[in-house]
Backbone as CSV, one residue per row, in Angstrom:
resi,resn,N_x,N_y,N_z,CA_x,CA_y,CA_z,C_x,C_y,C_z
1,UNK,-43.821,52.324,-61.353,-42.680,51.897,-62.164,-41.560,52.931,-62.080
2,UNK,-40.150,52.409,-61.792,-39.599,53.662,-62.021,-38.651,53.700,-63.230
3,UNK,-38.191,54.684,-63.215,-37.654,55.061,-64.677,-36.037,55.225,-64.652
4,UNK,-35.191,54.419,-64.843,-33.408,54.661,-64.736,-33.445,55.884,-65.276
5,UNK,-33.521,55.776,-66.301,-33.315,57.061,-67.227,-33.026,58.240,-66.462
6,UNK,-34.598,58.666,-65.896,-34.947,59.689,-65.451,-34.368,60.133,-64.042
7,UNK,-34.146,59.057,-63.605,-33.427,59.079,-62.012,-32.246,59.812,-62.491
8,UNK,-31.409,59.164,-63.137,-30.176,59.292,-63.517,-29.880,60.353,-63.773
9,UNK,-31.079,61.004,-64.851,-30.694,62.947,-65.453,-29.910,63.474,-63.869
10,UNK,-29.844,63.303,-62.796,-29.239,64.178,-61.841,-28.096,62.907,-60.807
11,UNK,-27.284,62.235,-61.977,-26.926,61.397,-61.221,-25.827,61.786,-60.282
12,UNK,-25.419,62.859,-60.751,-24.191,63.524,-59.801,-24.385,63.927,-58.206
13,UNK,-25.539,64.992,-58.582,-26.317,65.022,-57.207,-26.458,63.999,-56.324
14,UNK,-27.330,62.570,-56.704,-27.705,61.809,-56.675,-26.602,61.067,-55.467
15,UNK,-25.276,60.991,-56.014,-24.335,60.433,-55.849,-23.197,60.628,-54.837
16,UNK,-23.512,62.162,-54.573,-22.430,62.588,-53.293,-22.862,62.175,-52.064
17,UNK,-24.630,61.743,-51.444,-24.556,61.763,-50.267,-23.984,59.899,-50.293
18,UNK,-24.268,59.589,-50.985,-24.036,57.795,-51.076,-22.505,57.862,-50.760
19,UNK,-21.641,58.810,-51.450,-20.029,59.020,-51.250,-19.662,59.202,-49.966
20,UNK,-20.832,60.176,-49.347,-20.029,60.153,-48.130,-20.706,59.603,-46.675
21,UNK,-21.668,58.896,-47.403,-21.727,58.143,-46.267,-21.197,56.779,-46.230
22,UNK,-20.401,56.631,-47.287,-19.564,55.443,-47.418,-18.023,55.593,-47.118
23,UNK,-17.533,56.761,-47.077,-16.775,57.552,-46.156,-16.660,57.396,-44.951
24,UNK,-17.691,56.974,-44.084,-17.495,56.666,-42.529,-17.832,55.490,-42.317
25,UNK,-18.067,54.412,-43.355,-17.983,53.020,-43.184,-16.414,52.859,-43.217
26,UNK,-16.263,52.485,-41.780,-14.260,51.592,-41.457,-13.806,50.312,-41.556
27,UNK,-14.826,49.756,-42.408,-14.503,48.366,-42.971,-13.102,48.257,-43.991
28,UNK,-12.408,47.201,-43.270,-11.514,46.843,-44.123,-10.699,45.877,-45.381
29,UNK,-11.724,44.925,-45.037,-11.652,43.401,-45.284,-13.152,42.391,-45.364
30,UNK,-13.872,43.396,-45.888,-15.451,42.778,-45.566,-15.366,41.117,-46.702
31,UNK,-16.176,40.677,-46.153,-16.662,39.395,-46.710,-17.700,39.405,-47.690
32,UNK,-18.415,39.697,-47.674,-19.513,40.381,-47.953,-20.402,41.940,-47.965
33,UNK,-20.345,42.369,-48.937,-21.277,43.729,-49.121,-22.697,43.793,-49.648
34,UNK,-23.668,44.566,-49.091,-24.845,44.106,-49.957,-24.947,45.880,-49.653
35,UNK,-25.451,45.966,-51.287,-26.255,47.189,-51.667,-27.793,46.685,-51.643
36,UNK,-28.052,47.457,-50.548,-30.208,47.333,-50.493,-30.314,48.099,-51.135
37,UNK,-31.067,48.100,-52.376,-31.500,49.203,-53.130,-30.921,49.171,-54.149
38,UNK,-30.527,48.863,-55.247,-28.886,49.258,-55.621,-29.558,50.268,-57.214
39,UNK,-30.763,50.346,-57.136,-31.404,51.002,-58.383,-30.442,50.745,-59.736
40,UNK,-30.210,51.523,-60.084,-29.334,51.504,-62.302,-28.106,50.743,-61.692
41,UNK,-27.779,50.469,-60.566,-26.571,50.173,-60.342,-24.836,50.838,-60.353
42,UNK,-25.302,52.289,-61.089,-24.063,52.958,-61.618,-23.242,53.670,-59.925
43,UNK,-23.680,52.997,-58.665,-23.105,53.351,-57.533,-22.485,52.031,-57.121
44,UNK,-23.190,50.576,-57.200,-22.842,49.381,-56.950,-21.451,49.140,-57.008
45,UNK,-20.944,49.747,-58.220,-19.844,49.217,-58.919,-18.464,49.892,-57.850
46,UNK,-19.139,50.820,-57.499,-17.706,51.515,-56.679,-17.461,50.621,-55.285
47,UNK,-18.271,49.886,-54.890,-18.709,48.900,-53.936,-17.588,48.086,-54.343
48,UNK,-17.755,47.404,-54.886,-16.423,46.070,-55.594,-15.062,47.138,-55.979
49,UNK,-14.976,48.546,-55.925,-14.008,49.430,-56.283,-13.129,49.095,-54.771
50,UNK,-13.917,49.391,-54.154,-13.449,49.559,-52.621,-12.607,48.168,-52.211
51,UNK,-13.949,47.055,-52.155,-13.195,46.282,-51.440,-13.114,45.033,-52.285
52,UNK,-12.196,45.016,-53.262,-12.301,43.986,-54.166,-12.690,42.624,-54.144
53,UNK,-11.959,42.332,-52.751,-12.111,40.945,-52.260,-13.307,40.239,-51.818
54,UNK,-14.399,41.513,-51.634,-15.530,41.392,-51.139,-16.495,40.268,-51.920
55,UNK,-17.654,39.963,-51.647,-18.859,39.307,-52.253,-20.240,40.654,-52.613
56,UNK,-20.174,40.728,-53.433,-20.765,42.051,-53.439,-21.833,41.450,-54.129
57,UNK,-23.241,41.967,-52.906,-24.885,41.263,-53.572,-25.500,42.682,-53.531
58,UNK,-25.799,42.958,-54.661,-27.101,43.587,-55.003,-28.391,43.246,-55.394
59,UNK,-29.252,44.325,-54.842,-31.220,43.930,-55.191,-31.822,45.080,-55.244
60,UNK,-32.639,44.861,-55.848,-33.545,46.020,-55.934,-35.231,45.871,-56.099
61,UNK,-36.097,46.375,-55.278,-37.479,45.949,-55.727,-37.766,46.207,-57.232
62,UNK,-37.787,47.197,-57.851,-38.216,47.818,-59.050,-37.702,46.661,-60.179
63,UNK,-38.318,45.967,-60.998,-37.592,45.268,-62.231,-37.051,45.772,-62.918
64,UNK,-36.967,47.289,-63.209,-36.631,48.060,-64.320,-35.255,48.588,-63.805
65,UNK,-35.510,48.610,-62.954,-33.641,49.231,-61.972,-32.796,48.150,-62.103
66,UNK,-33.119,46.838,-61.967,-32.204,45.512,-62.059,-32.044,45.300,-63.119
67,UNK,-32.905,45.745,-64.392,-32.555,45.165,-65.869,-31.784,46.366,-66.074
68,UNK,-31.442,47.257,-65.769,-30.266,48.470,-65.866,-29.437,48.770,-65.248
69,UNK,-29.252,47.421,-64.032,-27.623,47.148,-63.225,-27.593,46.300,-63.791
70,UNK,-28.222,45.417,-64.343,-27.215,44.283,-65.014,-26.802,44.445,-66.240
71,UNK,-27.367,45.739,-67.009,-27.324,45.961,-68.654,-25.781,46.646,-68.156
72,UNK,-25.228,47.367,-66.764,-24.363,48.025,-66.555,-23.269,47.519,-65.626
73,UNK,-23.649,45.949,-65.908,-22.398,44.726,-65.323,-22.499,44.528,-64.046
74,UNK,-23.885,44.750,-63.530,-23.676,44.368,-61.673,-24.906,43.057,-61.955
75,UNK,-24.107,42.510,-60.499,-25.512,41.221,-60.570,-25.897,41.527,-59.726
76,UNK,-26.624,42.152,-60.124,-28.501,42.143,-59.463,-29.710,41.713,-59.511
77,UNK,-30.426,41.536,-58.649,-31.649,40.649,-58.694,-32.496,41.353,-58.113
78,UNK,-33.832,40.616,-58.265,-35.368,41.716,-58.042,-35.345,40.870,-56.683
79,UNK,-35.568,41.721,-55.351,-35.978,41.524,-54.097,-36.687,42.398,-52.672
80,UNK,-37.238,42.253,-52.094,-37.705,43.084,-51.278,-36.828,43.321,-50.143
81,UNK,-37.129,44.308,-49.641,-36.507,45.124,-48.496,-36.863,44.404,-47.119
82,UNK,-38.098,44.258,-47.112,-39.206,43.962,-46.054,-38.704,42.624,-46.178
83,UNK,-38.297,41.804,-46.417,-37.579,40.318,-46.359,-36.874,39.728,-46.794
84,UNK,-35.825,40.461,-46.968,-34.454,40.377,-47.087,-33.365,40.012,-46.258
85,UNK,-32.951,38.935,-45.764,-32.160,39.031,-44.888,-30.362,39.019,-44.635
86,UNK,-30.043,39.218,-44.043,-28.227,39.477,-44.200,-27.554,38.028,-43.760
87,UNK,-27.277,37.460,-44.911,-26.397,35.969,-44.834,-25.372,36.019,-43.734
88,UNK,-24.911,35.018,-42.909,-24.035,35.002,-42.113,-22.949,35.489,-42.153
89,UNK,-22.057,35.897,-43.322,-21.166,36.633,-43.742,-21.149,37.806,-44.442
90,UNK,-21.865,38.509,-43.845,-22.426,39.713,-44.274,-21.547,40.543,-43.416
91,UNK,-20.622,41.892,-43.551,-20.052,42.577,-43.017,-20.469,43.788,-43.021
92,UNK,-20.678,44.274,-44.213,-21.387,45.357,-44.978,-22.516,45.852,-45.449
93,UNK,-23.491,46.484,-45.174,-25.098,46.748,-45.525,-24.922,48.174,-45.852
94,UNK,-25.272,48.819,-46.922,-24.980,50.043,-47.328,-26.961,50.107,-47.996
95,UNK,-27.737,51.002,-47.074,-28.677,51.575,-48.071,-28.856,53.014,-48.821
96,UNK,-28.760,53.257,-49.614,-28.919,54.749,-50.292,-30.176,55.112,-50.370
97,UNK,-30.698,56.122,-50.051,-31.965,56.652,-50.450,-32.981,55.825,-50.816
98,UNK,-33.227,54.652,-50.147,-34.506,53.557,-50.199,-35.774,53.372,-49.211
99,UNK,-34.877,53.662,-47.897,-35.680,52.932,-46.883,-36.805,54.219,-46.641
100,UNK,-37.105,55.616,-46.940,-37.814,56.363,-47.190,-39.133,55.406,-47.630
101,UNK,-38.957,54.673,-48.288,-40.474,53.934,-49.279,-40.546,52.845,-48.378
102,UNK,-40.151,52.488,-47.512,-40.626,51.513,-46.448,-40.860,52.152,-44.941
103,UNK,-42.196,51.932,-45.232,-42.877,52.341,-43.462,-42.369,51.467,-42.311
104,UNK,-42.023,50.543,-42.648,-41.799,49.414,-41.591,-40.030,49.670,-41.325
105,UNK,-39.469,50.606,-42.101,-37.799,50.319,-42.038,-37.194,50.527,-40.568
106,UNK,-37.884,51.051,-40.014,-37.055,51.253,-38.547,-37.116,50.006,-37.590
107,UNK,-37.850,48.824,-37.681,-38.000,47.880,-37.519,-37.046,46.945,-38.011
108,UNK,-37.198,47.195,-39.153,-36.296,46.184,-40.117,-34.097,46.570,-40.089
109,UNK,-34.537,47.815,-40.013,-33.205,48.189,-39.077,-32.666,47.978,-38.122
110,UNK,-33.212,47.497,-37.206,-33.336,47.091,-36.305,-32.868,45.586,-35.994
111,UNK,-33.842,44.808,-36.804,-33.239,43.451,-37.067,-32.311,43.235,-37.631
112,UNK,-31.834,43.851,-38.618,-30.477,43.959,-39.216,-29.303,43.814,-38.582
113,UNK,-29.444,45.004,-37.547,-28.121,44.932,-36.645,-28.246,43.786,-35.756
114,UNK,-29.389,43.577,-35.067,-29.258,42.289,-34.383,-28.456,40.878,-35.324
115,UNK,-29.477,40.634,-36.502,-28.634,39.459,-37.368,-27.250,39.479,-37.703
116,UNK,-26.772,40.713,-37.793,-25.245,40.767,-38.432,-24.354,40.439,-37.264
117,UNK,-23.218,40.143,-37.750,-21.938,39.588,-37.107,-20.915,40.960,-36.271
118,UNK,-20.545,40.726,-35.320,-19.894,41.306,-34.257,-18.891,42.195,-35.210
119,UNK,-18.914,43.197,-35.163,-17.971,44.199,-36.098,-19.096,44.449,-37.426
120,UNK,-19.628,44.146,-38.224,-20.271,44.612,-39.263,-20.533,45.810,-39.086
121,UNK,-20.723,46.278,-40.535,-21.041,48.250,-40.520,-22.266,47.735,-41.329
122,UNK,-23.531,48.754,-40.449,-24.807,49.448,-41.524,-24.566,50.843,-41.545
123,UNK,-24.988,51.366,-43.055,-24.774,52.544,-43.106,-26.141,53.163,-44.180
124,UNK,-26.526,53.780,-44.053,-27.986,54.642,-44.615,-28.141,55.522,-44.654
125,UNK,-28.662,56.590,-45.891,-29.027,57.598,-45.787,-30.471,57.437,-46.343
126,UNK,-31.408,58.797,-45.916,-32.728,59.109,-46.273,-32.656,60.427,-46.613
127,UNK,-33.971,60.518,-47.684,-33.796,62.335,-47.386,-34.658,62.647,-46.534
128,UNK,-34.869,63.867,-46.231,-35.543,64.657,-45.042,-36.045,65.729,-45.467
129,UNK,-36.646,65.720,-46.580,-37.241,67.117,-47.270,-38.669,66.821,-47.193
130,UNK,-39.482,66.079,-46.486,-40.801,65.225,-46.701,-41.849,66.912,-46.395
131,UNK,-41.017,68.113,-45.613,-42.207,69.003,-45.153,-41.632,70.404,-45.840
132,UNK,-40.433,70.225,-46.855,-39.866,71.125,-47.919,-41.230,71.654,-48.789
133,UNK,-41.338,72.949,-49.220,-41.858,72.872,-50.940,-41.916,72.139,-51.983
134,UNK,-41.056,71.580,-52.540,-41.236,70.795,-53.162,-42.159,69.452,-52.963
135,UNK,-42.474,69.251,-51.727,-42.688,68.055,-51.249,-44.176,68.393,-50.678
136,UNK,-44.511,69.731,-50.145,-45.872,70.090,-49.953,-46.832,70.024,-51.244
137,UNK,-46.206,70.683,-51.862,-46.657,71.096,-53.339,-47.025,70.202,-54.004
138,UNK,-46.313,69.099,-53.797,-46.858,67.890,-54.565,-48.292,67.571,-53.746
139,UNK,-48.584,67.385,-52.997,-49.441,66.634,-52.081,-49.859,67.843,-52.337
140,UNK,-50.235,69.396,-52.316,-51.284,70.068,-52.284,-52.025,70.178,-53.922
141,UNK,-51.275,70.234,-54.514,-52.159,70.241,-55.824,-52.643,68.728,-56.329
142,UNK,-52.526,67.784,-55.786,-53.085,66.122,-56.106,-54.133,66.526,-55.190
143,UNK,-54.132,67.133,-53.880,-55.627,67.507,-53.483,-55.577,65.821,-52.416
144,UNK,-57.333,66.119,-52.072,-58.114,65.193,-51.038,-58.205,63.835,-52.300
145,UNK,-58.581,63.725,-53.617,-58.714,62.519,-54.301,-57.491,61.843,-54.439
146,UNK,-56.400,62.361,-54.450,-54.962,61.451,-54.390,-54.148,60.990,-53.178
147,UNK,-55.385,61.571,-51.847,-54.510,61.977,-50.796,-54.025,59.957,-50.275
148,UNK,-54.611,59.366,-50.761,-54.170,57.503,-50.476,-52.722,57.382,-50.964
149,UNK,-52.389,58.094,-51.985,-51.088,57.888,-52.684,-50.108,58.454,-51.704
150,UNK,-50.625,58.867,-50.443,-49.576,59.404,-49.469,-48.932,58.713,-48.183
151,UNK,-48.306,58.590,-47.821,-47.682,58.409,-46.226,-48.626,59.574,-45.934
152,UNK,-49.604,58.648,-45.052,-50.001,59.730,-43.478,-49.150,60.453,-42.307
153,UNK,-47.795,59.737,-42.251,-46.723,59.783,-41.560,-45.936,59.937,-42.123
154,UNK,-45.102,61.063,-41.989,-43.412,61.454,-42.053,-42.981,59.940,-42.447
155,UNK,-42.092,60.004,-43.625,-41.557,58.772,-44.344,-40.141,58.430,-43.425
156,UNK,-39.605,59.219,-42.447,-38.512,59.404,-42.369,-37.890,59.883,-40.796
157,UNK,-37.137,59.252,-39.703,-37.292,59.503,-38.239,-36.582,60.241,-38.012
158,UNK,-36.157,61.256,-36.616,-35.319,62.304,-36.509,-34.014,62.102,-36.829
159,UNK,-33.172,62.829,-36.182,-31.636,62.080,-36.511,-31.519,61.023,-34.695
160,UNK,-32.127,61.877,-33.887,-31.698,61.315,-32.594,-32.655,60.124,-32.505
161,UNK,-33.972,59.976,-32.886,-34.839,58.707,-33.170,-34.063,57.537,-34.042
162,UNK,-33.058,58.290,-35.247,-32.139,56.610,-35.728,-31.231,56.400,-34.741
163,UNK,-30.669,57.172,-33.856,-29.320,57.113,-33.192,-29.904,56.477,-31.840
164,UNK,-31.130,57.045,-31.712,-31.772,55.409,-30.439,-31.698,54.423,-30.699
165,UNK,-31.923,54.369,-31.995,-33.081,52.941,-32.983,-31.404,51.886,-32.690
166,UNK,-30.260,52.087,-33.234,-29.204,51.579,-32.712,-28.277,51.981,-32.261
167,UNK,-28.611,52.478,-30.662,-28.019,52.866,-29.657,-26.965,51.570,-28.911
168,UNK,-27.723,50.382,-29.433,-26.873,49.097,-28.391,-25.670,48.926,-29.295
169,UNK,-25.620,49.484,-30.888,-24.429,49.298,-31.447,-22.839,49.450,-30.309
170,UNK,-21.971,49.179,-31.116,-20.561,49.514,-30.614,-20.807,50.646,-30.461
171,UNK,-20.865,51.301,-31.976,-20.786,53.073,-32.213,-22.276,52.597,-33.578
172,UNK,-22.497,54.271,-33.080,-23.340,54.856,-33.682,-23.177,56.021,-34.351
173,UNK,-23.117,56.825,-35.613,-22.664,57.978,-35.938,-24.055,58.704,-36.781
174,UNK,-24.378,59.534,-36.680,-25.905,59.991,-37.272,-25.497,61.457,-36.913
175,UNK,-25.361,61.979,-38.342,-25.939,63.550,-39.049,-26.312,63.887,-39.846
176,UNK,-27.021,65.059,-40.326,-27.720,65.730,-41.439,-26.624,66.123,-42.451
177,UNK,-27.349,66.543,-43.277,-26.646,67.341,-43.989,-27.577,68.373,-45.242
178,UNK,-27.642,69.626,-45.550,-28.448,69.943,-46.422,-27.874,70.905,-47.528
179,UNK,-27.921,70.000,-48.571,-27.335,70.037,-49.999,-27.887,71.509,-50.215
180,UNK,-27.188,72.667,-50.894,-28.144,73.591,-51.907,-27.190,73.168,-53.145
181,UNK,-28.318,72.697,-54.140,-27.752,71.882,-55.219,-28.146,73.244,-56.716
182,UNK,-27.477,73.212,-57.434,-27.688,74.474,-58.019,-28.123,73.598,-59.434
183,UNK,-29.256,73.442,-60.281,-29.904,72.924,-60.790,-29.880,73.714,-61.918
184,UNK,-29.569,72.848,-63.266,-30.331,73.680,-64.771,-31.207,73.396,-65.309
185,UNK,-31.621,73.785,-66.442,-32.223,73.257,-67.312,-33.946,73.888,-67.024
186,UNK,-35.024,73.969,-68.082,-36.164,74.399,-67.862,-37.017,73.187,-66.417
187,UNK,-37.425,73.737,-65.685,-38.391,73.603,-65.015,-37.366,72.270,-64.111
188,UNK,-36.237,72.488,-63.450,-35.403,71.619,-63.065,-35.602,71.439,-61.558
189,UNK,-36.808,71.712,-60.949,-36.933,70.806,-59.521,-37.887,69.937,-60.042
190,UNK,-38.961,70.150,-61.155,-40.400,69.273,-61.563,-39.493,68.014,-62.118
191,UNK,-37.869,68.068,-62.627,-37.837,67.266,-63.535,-37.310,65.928,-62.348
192,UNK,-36.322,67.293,-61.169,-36.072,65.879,-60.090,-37.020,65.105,-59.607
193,UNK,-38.053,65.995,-59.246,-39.339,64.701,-58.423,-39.487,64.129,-59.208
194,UNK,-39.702,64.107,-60.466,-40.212,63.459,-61.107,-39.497,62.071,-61.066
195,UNK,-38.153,62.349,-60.683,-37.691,60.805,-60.830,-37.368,59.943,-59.788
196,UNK,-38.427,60.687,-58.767,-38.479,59.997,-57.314,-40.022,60.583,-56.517
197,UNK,-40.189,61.457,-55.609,-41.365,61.372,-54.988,-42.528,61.833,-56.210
198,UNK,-42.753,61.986,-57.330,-43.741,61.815,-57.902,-44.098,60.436,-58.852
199,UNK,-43.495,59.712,-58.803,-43.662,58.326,-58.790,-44.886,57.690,-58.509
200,UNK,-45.383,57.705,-57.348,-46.939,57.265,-56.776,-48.378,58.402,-58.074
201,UNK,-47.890,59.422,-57.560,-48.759,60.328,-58.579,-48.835,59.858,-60.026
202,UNK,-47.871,59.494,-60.505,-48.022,59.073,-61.932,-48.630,57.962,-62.125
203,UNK,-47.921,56.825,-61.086,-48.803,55.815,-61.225,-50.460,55.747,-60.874
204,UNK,-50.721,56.630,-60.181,-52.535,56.671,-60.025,-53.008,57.483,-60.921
205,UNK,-52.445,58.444,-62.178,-53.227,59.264,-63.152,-53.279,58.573,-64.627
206,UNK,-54.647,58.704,-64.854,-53.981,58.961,-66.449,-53.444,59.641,-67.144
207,UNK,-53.199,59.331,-68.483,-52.027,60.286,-68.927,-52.737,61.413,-69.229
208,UNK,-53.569,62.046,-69.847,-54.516,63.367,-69.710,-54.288,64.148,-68.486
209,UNK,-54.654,63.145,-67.229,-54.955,63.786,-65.604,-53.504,63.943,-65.141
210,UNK,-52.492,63.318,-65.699,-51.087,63.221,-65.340,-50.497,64.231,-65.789
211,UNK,-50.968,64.791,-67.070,-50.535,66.574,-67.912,-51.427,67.316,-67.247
212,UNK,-52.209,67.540,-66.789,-52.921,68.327,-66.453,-52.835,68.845,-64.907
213,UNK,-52.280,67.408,-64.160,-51.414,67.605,-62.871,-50.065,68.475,-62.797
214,UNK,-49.406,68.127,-63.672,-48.129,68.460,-64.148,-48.213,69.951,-64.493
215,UNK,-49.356,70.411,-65.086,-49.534,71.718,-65.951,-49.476,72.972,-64.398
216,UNK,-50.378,72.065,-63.315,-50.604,72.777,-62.078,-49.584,73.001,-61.420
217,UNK,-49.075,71.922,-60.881,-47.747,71.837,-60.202,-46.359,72.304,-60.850
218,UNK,-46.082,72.520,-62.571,-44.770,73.401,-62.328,-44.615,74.816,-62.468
219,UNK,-45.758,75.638,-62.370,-45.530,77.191,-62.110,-45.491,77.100,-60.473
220,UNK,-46.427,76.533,-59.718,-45.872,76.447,-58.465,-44.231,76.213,-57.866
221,UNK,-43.770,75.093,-58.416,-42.706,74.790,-58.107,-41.304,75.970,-58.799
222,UNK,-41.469,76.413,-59.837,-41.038,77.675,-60.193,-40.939,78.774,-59.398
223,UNK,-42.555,79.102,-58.365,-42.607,80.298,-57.819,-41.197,80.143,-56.573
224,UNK,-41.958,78.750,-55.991,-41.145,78.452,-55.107,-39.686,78.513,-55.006
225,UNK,-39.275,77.847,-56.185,-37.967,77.522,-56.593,-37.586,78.879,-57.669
226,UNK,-37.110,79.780,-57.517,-37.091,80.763,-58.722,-35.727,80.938,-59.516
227,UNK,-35.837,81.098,-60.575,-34.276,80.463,-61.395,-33.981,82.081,-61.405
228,UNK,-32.643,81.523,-61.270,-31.606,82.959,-61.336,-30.951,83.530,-62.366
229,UNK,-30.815,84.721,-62.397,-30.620,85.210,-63.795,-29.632,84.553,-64.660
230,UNK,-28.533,83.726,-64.101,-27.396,82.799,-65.050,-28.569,81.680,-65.642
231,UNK,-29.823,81.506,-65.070,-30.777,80.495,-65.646,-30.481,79.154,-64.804
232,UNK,-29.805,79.378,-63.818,-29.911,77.916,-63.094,-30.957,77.807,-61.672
233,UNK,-31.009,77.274,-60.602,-31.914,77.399,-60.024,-31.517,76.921,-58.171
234,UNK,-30.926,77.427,-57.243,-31.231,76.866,-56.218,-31.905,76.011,-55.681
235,UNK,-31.956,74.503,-55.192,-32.739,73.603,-54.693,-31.832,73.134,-53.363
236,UNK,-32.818,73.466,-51.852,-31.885,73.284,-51.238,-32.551,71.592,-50.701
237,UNK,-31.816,70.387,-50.390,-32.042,69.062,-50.470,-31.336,68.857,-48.825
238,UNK,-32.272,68.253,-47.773,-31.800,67.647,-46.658,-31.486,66.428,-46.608
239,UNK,-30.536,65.846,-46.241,-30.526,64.390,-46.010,-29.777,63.596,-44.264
240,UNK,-30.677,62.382,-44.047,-30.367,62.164,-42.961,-29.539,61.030,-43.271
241,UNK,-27.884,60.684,-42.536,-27.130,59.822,-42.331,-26.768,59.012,-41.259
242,UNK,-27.031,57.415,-41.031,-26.439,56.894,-39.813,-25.658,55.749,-40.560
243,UNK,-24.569,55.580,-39.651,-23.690,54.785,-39.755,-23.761,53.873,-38.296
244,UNK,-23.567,52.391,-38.659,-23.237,52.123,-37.058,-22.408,51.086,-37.125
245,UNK,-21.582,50.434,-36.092,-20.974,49.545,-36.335,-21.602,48.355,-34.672
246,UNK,-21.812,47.239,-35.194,-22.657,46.520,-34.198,-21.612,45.932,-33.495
């Protein structure tokens, strides 16, 4: 289940790589926009900012993310990724930080650009922190009994593996980028996962085994992450961007 709320505590962060990878979308006049993913919705809205004229469809798997874009005026609806497809007047496909939770997305990327119309922009980012600290740490203290709650495989492909994946585009544009995001508050990298890759973990514990997980994992993430004497904390965050235009 995920939690708006909790996502949100870092919505700023959250929010710059979506900015600029919507920055190198050169659409001018789209017909249609669809946010895959569109979670609380509080990014959707800049979508219809842009291109007013547009048809702007949002979805989101999670029920709890769609009852908090629509509590926040977007129409959104509960739908999957994995079969979803882009209506004939589709110009625009913007995913933010989703396709990470789909194993199959490089596939489905794939078909995308094939279905869309001659000029359309896809544009996506992922993060790329899957072999970071933060991201070991989780998976080492859940241990061998949680190890199912994992991708066996890297969630996430190189930059030059997306820039193959749609190489037949017109153009293709794919780079990194790695955030050092300067974080407050007590125990402020435990509080980000928490509102994204520890998700699976919560859902397989009980709440006892879920404090008691938690109790393990944030002096680790502390050591790792060590707050600086103003009391804030360095977290440095990778993310991968492609843009393409078919």
């Amino acid at each position: 289940m995920w939690d708006p709320a909790q996502y949100l505590a870092f919505a700023d962060h959250r929010a710059r790589p979506f900015y600029e990878l919507l920055a190198r979308v050169g659409a001018e006049s789209p017909r249609r926009v669809v946010d895959v993913g569109c979670g609380p919705g509080n990014l959707t809205a800049t979508l219809s900012a842009r291109w007013p004229s547009a048809v702007v469809e949002a979805f989101d798997s999670s029920p709890e993310m769609v009852e908090a874009a629509r509590a926040a005026g977007v129409d959104a609806r509960v739908d999957d990724v994995t079969e979803w497809e882009p209506l004939p007047d589709t110009d625009v496909v913007v995913s933010n930080a989703v396709l990470q939770w789909v194993p199959s997305h490089p596939s489905i990327v794939s078909k995308w650009a094939a279905s869309l119309p001659a000029g359309a922009w896809l544009a996506f980012q992922v993060p790329g922190n899957y072999t970071d600290a933060s991201h070991r740490l989780i998976r080492e203290v859940a241990g061998p009994s949680l190890a199912h709650v994992f991708r066996a495989d890297e969630p996430v492909r190189s930059p030059v593996e997306y820039a193959e994946l749609l190489a037949g585009c017109s153009s293709v544009d794919v780079w990194e980028t790695t955030y050092v995001q300067r974080l407050s508050g007590p125990d402020p990298v435990l509080e980000w996962v928490s509102g994204t890759a520890l998700r699976p973990v919560r859902a397989a514990l009980s709440s006892p085994d879920w404090e008691a997980y938690l109790a393990e994992l944030a002096p680790r993430l502390r050591e790792a992450y060590p707050e600086r004497a103003d009391g804030t904390t360095w977290f440095p965050f990778r993310r991968i961007f492609v843009v393409a235009q078919v």
